[in-house]
PDB file of C-alpha atoms (C1' of nucleotides) in Angstrom:
ATOM      1  CA  MET X   1      27.029  -9.024  35.555  1.00 82.00           C
ATOM      2  CA  ILE X   2      30.000  -6.836  35.241  1.00 76.00           C
ATOM      3  CA  SER X   3      29.750  -5.702  31.511  1.00 84.00           C
ATOM      4  CA  ARG X   4      32.736  -4.881  29.420  1.00 89.00           C
ATOM      5  CA  LYS X   5      33.102  -1.755  27.594  1.00 90.00           C
ATOM      6  CA  LEU X   6      31.644  -2.038  24.151  1.00 92.00           C
ATOM      7  CA  TYR X   7      32.923   0.131  21.161  1.00 93.00           C
ATOM      8  CA  ASN X   8      30.718   0.842  18.227  1.00 94.00           C
ATOM      9  CA  ARG X   9      30.627   2.667  14.828  1.00 93.00           C
ATOM     10  CA  ILE X  10      27.133   4.192  15.150  1.00 93.00           C
ATOM     11  CA  SER X  11      28.288   7.803  14.851  1.00 91.00           C
ATOM     12  CA  LEU X  12      30.473   6.995  11.840  1.00 90.00           C
ATOM     13  CA  LEU X  13      27.612   5.133  10.069  1.00 91.00           C
ATOM     14  CA  ARG X  14      25.182   7.840  10.902  1.00 91.00           C
ATOM     15  CA  LYS X  15      27.473  10.493   9.493  1.00 88.00           C
ATOM     16  CA  GLU X  16      28.075   8.470   6.351  1.00 88.00           C
ATOM     17  CA  ARG X  17      24.311   8.479   5.697  1.00 88.00           C
ATOM     18  CA  ASP X  18      24.093  12.093   6.923  1.00 89.00           C
ATOM     19  CA  ILE X  19      21.284  11.473   9.367  1.00 91.00           C
ATOM     20  CA  SER X  20      20.793  13.056  12.808  1.00 90.00           C
ATOM     21  CA  ARG X  21      20.697  11.350  16.057  1.00 90.00           C
ATOM     22  CA  LYS X  22      17.105  12.421  16.283  1.00 90.00           C
ATOM     23  CA  ASP X  23      16.192  10.757  12.929  1.00 91.00           C
ATOM     24  CA  LEU X  24      18.043   7.674  13.805  1.00 92.00           C
ATOM     25  CA  ALA X  25      16.364   7.562  17.205  1.00 92.00           C
ATOM     26  CA  GLU X  26      12.983   7.827  15.619  1.00 91.00           C
ATOM     27  CA  LYS X  27      13.622   5.187  13.045  1.00 91.00           C
ATOM     28  CA  ILE X  28      14.746   2.590  15.673  1.00 92.00           C
ATOM     29  CA  GLY X  29      12.285   3.753  18.216  1.00 90.00           C
ATOM     30  CA  VAL X  30      14.428   5.275  21.145  1.00 92.00           C
ATOM     31  CA  ASN X  31      14.927   8.576  22.690  1.00 91.00           C
ATOM     32  CA  PHE X  32      17.463  10.716  20.904  1.00 91.00           C
ATOM     33  CA  GLN X  33      19.620  11.122  23.990  1.00 92.00           C
ATOM     34  CA  THR X  34      19.903   7.164  24.123  1.00 92.00           C
ATOM     35  CA  VAL X  35      21.489   7.469  20.785  1.00 93.00           C
ATOM     36  CA  GLY X  36      23.809  10.034  22.221  1.00 91.00           C
ATOM     37  CA  TYR X  37      24.686   7.723  25.259  1.00 92.00           C
ATOM     38  CA  LEU X  38      25.456   4.882  22.833  1.00 93.00           C
ATOM     39  CA  GLU X  39      27.800   6.908  20.617  1.00 92.00           C
ATOM     40  CA  ARG X  40      29.678   8.030  23.628  1.00 90.00           C
ATOM     41  CA  GLU X  41      29.893   4.410  24.669  1.00 91.00           C
ATOM     42  CA  GLU X  42      28.505   5.141  28.018  1.00 89.00           C
ATOM     43  CA  TYR X  43      26.618   1.963  28.249  1.00 88.00           C
ATOM     44  CA  ASN X  44      25.898  -1.412  26.428  1.00 91.00           C
ATOM     45  CA  PRO X  45      22.650  -1.570  24.605  1.00 94.00           C
ATOM     46  CA  SER X  46      20.226  -4.534  24.901  1.00 94.00           C
ATOM     47  CA  LEU X  47      20.697  -7.054  22.159  1.00 95.00           C
ATOM     48  CA  ASP X  48      17.310  -5.940  20.893  1.00 94.00           C
ATOM     49  CA  LEU X  49      18.358  -2.447  20.492  1.00 94.00           C
ATOM     50  CA  ALA X  50      21.664  -3.709  18.767  1.00 95.00           C
ATOM     51  CA  PHE X  51      19.522  -5.620  16.357  1.00 95.00           C
ATOM     52  CA  LYS X  52      17.339  -2.625  15.538  1.00 94.00           C
ATOM     53  CA  ILE X  53      20.486  -0.667  14.725  1.00 94.00           C
ATOM     54  CA  SER X  54      21.858  -3.455  12.868  1.00 95.00           C
ATOM     55  CA  GLU X  55      18.669  -3.888  10.843  1.00 94.00           C
ATOM     56  CA  TYR X  56      18.474  -0.128  10.200  1.00 93.00           C
ATOM     57  CA  PHE X  57      21.978   0.007   8.753  1.00 93.00           C
ATOM     58  CA  ASN X  58      21.662  -3.526   7.145  1.00 95.00           C
ATOM     59  CA  LEU X  59      24.874  -4.646   8.709  1.00 95.00           C
ATOM     60  CA  PRO X  60      25.828  -7.458  11.027  1.00 96.00           C
ATOM     61  CA  VAL X  61      25.890  -6.689  14.681  1.00 96.00           C
ATOM     62  CA  GLU X  62      29.544  -7.548  14.732  1.00 95.00           C
ATOM     63  CA  PHE X  63      30.399  -5.003  12.340  1.00 94.00           C
ATOM     64  CA  ILE X  64      28.760  -2.163  14.262  1.00 94.00           C
ATOM     65  CA  PHE X  65      29.648  -3.280  17.735  1.00 95.00           C
ATOM     66  CA  SER X  66      32.786  -4.817  19.142  1.00 94.00           C
ATOM     67  CA  THR X  67      34.500  -5.610  22.462  1.00 93.00           C
ATOM     68  CA  LYS X  68      37.592  -4.150  20.986  1.00 91.00           C
ATOM     69  CA  PRO X  69      38.367  -0.575  20.085  1.00 89.00           C
ATOM     70  CA  MET X  70      37.306  -0.036  16.270  1.00 86.00           C
ATOM     71  CA  LYS X  71      39.745   1.000  13.712  1.00 81.00           C
ATOM     72  CA  PRO X  72      38.591   3.715  11.423  1.00 79.00           C
ATOM     73  CA  LEU X  73      36.724   2.379   8.463  1.00 79.00           C
ATOM     74  CA  SER X  74      39.370   3.839   6.084  1.00 76.00           C
ATOM     75  CA  GLN X  75      42.140   1.933   7.574  1.00 80.00           C
ATOM     76  CA  GLU X  76      40.329  -1.161   7.903  1.00 83.00           C
ATOM     77  CA  LEU X  77      39.399  -1.109   4.211  1.00 83.00           C
ATOM     78  CA  TYR X  78      42.983  -0.224   3.310  1.00 89.00           C
ATOM     79  CA  ASP X  79      44.199  -3.210   5.241  1.00 87.00           C
ATOM     80  CA  LYS X  80      41.704  -5.403   3.386  1.00 85.00           C
ATOM     81  CA  THR X  81      42.879  -4.273  -0.051  1.00 89.00           C
ATOM     82  CA  LYS X  82      46.462  -4.700   0.812  1.00 82.00           C
ATOM     83  CA  ASN X  83      45.922  -8.340   1.843  1.00 74.00           C
ATOM     84  CA  GLN X  84      44.476  -9.255  -1.441  1.00 67.00           C
TER      85      GLN X  84
ATOM     86  CA  MET E   1      12.074   0.859  25.228  1.00 82.00           C
ATOM     87  CA  ILE E   2       9.630  -1.824  24.283  1.00 76.00           C
ATOM     88  CA  SER E   3      11.665  -4.724  23.454  1.00 84.00           C
ATOM     89  CA  ARG E   4      10.711  -7.377  20.915  1.00 89.00           C
ATOM     90  CA  LYS E   5      10.784 -11.002  21.930  1.00 90.00           C
ATOM     91  CA  LEU E   6      14.053 -12.579  20.962  1.00 92.00           C
ATOM     92  CA  TYR E   7      14.539 -16.255  20.065  1.00 93.00           C
ATOM     93  CA  ASN E   8      17.680 -18.269  20.664  1.00 94.00           C
ATOM     94  CA  ARG E   9      19.507 -21.560  20.117  1.00 93.00           C
ATOM     95  CA  ILE E  10      21.319 -21.580  23.465  1.00 93.00           C
ATOM     96  CA  SER E  11      19.754 -24.713  24.898  1.00 91.00           C
ATOM     97  CA  LEU E  12      20.288 -26.544  21.573  1.00 89.00           C
ATOM     98  CA  LEU E  13      23.959 -25.423  21.323  1.00 90.00           C
ATOM     99  CA  ARG E  14      24.571 -26.368  24.896  1.00 90.00           C
ATOM    100  CA  LYS E  15      23.118 -29.792  24.478  1.00 88.00           C
ATOM    101  CA  GLU E  16      25.131 -30.434  21.471  1.00 87.00           C
ATOM    102  CA  ARG E  17      28.206 -29.748  23.477  1.00 87.00           C
ATOM    103  CA  ASP E  18      26.776 -31.672  26.458  1.00 89.00           C
ATOM    104  CA  ILE E  19      27.454 -28.928  29.104  1.00 91.00           C
ATOM    105  CA  SER E  20      25.127 -27.990  31.887  1.00 89.00           C
ATOM    106  CA  ARG E  21      23.700 -24.510  32.438  1.00 90.00           C
ATOM    107  CA  LYS E  22      25.865 -24.301  35.491  1.00 90.00           C
ATOM    108  CA  ASP E  23      28.975 -24.921  33.345  1.00 91.00           C
ATOM    109  CA  LEU E  24      28.054 -22.545  30.672  1.00 92.00           C
ATOM    110  CA  ALA E  25      27.098 -19.928  33.369  1.00 92.00           C
ATOM    111  CA  GLU E  26      30.453 -20.271  34.865  1.00 90.00           C
ATOM    112  CA  LYS E  27      32.236 -19.970  31.567  1.00 91.00           C
ATOM    113  CA  ILE E  28      30.478 -16.782  30.560  1.00 92.00           C
ATOM    114  CA  GLY E  29      30.520 -15.325  33.979  1.00 91.00           C
ATOM    115  CA  VAL E  30      26.827 -15.122  34.911  1.00 92.00           C
ATOM    116  CA  ASN E  31      24.442 -16.866  37.400  1.00 91.00           C
ATOM    117  CA  PHE E  32      23.221 -20.373  36.243  1.00 91.00           C
ATOM    118  CA  GLN E  33      19.550 -19.170  36.696  1.00 92.00           C
ATOM    119  CA  THR E  34      20.220 -16.331  34.397  1.00 93.00           C
ATOM    120  CA  VAL E  35      21.051 -18.944  31.658  1.00 93.00           C
ATOM    121  CA  GLY E  36      17.765 -20.516  32.505  1.00 91.00           C
ATOM    122  CA  TYR E  37      15.852 -17.210  31.899  1.00 92.00           C
ATOM    123  CA  LEU E  38      17.631 -16.857  28.687  1.00 93.00           C
ATOM    124  CA  GLU E  39      16.802 -20.247  27.337  1.00 92.00           C
ATOM    125  CA  ARG E  40      13.199 -19.865  28.320  1.00 90.00           C
ATOM    126  CA  GLU E  41      13.411 -16.538  26.303  1.00 91.00           C
ATOM    127  CA  GLU E  42      12.050 -14.469  29.265  1.00 89.00           C
ATOM    128  CA  TYR E  43      14.104 -11.586  28.681  1.00 88.00           C
ATOM    129  CA  ASN E  44      16.572  -9.945  26.170  1.00 91.00           C
ATOM    130  CA  PRO E  45      20.190 -10.210  27.116  1.00 94.00           C
ATOM    131  CA  SER E  46      22.503  -7.212  27.038  1.00 94.00           C
ATOM    132  CA  LEU E  47      24.766  -7.000  23.967  1.00 95.00           C
ATOM    133  CA  ASP E  48      27.686  -7.908  26.047  1.00 94.00           C
ATOM    134  CA  LEU E  49      26.161 -10.975  27.332  1.00 94.00           C
ATOM    135  CA  ALA E  50      25.073 -11.925  23.852  1.00 95.00           C
ATOM    136  CA  PHE E  51      28.794 -11.368  22.826  1.00 95.00           C
ATOM    137  CA  LYS E  52      29.944 -13.570  25.722  1.00 94.00           C
ATOM    138  CA  ILE E  53      27.711 -16.411  24.543  1.00 94.00           C
ATOM    139  CA  SER E  54      28.624 -15.975  20.741  1.00 95.00           C
ATOM    140  CA  GLU E  55      32.357 -16.026  21.893  1.00 94.00           C
ATOM    141  CA  TYR E  56      31.981 -19.046  23.873  1.00 93.00           C
ATOM    142  CA  PHE E  57      30.215 -21.030  21.066  1.00 93.00           C
ATOM    143  CA  ASN E  58      32.456 -19.324  18.499  1.00 95.00           C
ATOM    144  CA  LEU E  59      29.366 -18.380  16.319  1.00 95.00           C
ATOM    145  CA  PRO E  60      28.198 -15.028  15.142  1.00 96.00           C
ATOM    146  CA  VAL E  61      25.481 -13.430  17.475  1.00 96.00           C
ATOM    147  CA  GLU E  62      22.878 -13.723  14.522  1.00 95.00           C
ATOM    148  CA  PHE E  63      23.177 -17.462  14.500  1.00 94.00           C
ATOM    149  CA  ILE E  64      22.458 -17.824  18.023  1.00 94.00           C
ATOM    150  CA  PHE E  65      19.813 -15.068  18.480  1.00 95.00           C
ATOM    151  CA  SER E  66      17.030 -13.856  16.259  1.00 94.00           C
ATOM    152  CA  THR E  67      14.039 -11.711  16.234  1.00 93.00           C
ATOM    153  CA  LYS E  68      12.184 -14.462  14.342  1.00 91.00           C
ATOM    154  CA  PRO E  69      11.463 -17.963  15.686  1.00 90.00           C
ATOM    155  CA  MET E  70      14.427 -20.382  15.085  1.00 86.00           C
ATOM    156  CA  LYS E  71      13.970 -23.239  12.696  1.00 81.00           C
ATOM    157  CA  PRO E  72      15.394 -26.571  14.125  1.00 79.00           C
ATOM    158  CA  LEU E  73      19.051 -26.867  13.097  1.00 79.00           C
ATOM    159  CA  SER E  74      18.260 -30.122  11.221  1.00 77.00           C
ATOM    160  CA  GLN E  75      15.817 -28.456   9.013  1.00 80.00           C
ATOM    161  CA  GLU E  76      17.903 -25.491   8.408  1.00 83.00           C
ATOM    162  CA  LEU E  77      20.831 -27.670   7.458  1.00 83.00           C
ATOM    163  CA  TYR E  78      18.657 -29.669   5.150  1.00 89.00           C
ATOM    164  CA  ASP E  79      17.192 -26.521   3.438  1.00 87.00           C
ATOM    165  CA  LYS E  80      20.679 -25.478   2.845  1.00 84.00           C
ATOM    166  CA  THR E  81      21.789 -28.637   1.195  1.00 88.00           C
ATOM    167  CA  LYS E  82      18.700 -28.632  -0.946  1.00 82.00           C
ATOM    168  CA  ASN E  83      19.502 -25.232  -2.351  1.00 73.00           C
ATOM    169  CA  GLN E  84      22.895 -26.287  -3.663  1.00 67.00           C
TER     170      GLN E  84
ATOM    171  C1'  DA U   1      23.144  38.358  12.312  1.00 83.04           C
ATOM    172  C1'  DT U   2      19.790  35.691  14.046  1.00 83.04           C
ATOM    173  C1'  DA U   3      16.972  31.604  14.135  1.00 83.04           C
ATOM    174  C1'  DT U   4      16.975  26.737  14.132  1.00 83.04           C
ATOM    175  C1'  DT U   5      18.880  22.353  14.371  1.00 83.04           C
ATOM    176  C1'  DT U   6      21.906  19.305  16.305  1.00 83.04           C
ATOM    177  C1'  DC U   7      24.957  17.880  19.872  1.00 83.04           C
ATOM    178  C1'  DG U   8      26.953  17.030  24.488  1.00 83.04           C
ATOM    179  C1'  DT U   9      25.857  16.499  29.010  1.00 83.04           C
ATOM    180  C1'  DT U  10      23.513  16.133  33.620  1.00 83.04           C
ATOM    181  C1'  DG U  11      19.912  14.769  36.597  1.00 83.04           C
ATOM    182  C1'  DT U  12      15.933  12.034  37.941  1.00 83.04           C
ATOM    183  C1'  DA U  13      12.323   8.422  37.126  1.00 83.04           C
ATOM    184  C1'  DT U  14      11.080   4.133  35.297  1.00 83.04           C
ATOM    185  C1'  DA U  15      11.955  -0.369  33.016  1.00 83.04           C
ATOM    186  C1'  DT U  16      14.506  -4.339  32.470  1.00 83.04           C
ATOM    187  C1'  DT U  17      18.293  -7.251  33.146  1.00 83.04           C
ATOM    188  C1'  DT U  18      21.089  -9.855  36.390  1.00 83.04           C
ATOM    189  C1'  DA U  19      22.184 -11.930  40.864  1.00 83.04           C
ATOM    190  C1'  DC U  20      20.887 -14.810  44.362  1.00 83.04           C
ATOM    191  C1'  DA U  21      18.251 -17.764  47.599  1.00 83.04           C
ATOM    192  C1'  DA U  22      14.743 -21.365  47.825  1.00 83.04           C
ATOM    193  C1'  DC U  23      12.561 -25.333  46.635  1.00 83.04           C
ATOM    194  C1'  DA U  24       9.933 -28.901  43.868  1.00 83.04           C
ATOM    195  C1'  DT U  25      10.610 -32.024  39.898  1.00 83.04           C
ATOM    196  C1'  DT U  26      13.363 -34.723  36.715  1.00 83.04           C
ATOM    197  C1'  DA U  27      17.296 -37.011  35.148  1.00 83.04           C
ATOM    198  C1'  DT U  28      21.623 -39.358  36.018  1.00 83.04           C
ATOM    199  C1'  DA U  29      25.198 -41.958  38.517  1.00 83.04           C
ATOM    200  C1'  DT U  30      26.366 -44.989  42.337  1.00 83.04           C
TER     201       DT U  30
ATOM    202  C1'  DA W   1      17.134 -47.556  45.846  1.00 83.04           C
ATOM    203  C1'  DT W   2      19.399 -43.629  47.081  1.00 83.04           C
ATOM    204  C1'  DA W   3      22.379 -39.756  46.416  1.00 83.04           C
ATOM    205  C1'  DT W   4      23.698 -36.295  43.381  1.00 83.04           C
ATOM    206  C1'  DA W   5      23.353 -33.147  39.731  1.00 83.04           C
ATOM    207  C1'  DA W   6      20.468 -30.676  36.529  1.00 83.04           C
ATOM    208  C1'  DT W   7      16.337 -28.216  35.624  1.00 83.04           C
ATOM    209  C1'  DG W   8      12.096 -25.319  35.922  1.00 83.04           C
ATOM    210  C1'  DT W   9      10.267 -21.825  38.532  1.00 83.04           C
ATOM    211  C1'  DT W  10       9.335 -17.871  41.827  1.00 83.04           C
ATOM    212  C1'  DG W  11      10.351 -14.156  44.468  1.00 83.04           C
ATOM    213  C1'  DT W  12      13.177 -10.201  45.941  1.00 83.04           C
ATOM    214  C1'  DA W  13      17.204  -7.254  45.747  1.00 83.04           C
ATOM    215  C1'  DA W  14      20.850  -5.065  42.968  1.00 83.04           C
ATOM    216  C1'  DA W  15      22.636  -3.116  39.016  1.00 83.04           C
ATOM    217  C1'  DT W  16      22.030  -1.180  34.571  1.00 83.04           C
ATOM    218  C1'  DA W  17      19.615   0.675  30.463  1.00 83.04           C
ATOM    219  C1'  DT W  18      16.275   3.728  28.798  1.00 83.04           C
ATOM    220  C1'  DA W  19      13.045   7.878  28.759  1.00 83.04           C
ATOM    221  C1'  DC W  20      12.559  12.194  29.449  1.00 83.04           C
ATOM    222  C1'  DA W  21      13.296  17.104  30.793  1.00 83.04           C
ATOM    223  C1'  DA W  22      16.602  20.654  30.797  1.00 83.04           C
ATOM    224  C1'  DC W  23      20.139  23.718  29.179  1.00 83.04           C
ATOM    225  C1'  DG W  24      24.244  25.566  27.098  1.00 83.04           C
ATOM    226  C1'  DA W  25      27.569  25.124  22.959  1.00 83.04           C
ATOM    227  C1'  DA W  26      28.240  24.267  18.376  1.00 83.04           C
ATOM    228  C1'  DA W  27      26.953  23.934  13.750  1.00 83.04           C
ATOM    229  C1'  DT W  28      23.837  25.104  10.025  1.00 83.04           C
ATOM    230  C1'  DA W  29      20.319  27.494   7.495  1.00 83.04           C
ATOM    231  C1'  DT W  30      17.902  31.769   6.479  1.00 83.04           C
TER     232       DT W  30
END
DNA sequence: ATATTTCGTTGTATATTTACAACATTATAT
DNA sequence: ATATAATGTTGTAAATATACAACGAAATAT
């Protein structure tokens, strides 16, 4: 299958919680370089890996990963407040 | 990575919409045997493949795939109505 | 200032997903 | 009843994800 590029917010979420790649990697049970590859968006994770990350951050898969480029959280939040 | 077994509702959703594996496979751009492997839960799809299926059925990834065995839709719906 | 941790990156090996061909079985249509 | 389509399955090849080692650069702590 020709995979589309997938975007993600892993690095952002990780920084918000101030944990290192190594820590995150240990928590979800993968190699720390694998987290690096993911953050650089160099490949598409397996669904199980996506679930592990989603469970760790306690957020839906669709919030962390997307087929379209991610807006910064700040802007997305601002847009949301504006529309209400 | 040692992947957990993932459960899914692909076959159910496909039957609800009365489309064949071949049709679904064409729509999401994979081989029709790949849909077979997925329905038999013989491997974990890539996140991109999961997204394609989720987009096709217009349902969240978490509704279609789960780390825990899926309840029949009928029971899940009944539980929902009971709780309200 | 120096040590330590984290990050970015590259390369190679292994594991897993996906494609594809083949064929028997079951279901559906004519 | 026969043809056609759909399914279940197996095997092999290919593509892609992940592990792991290595190393230099940047950031942080002491």
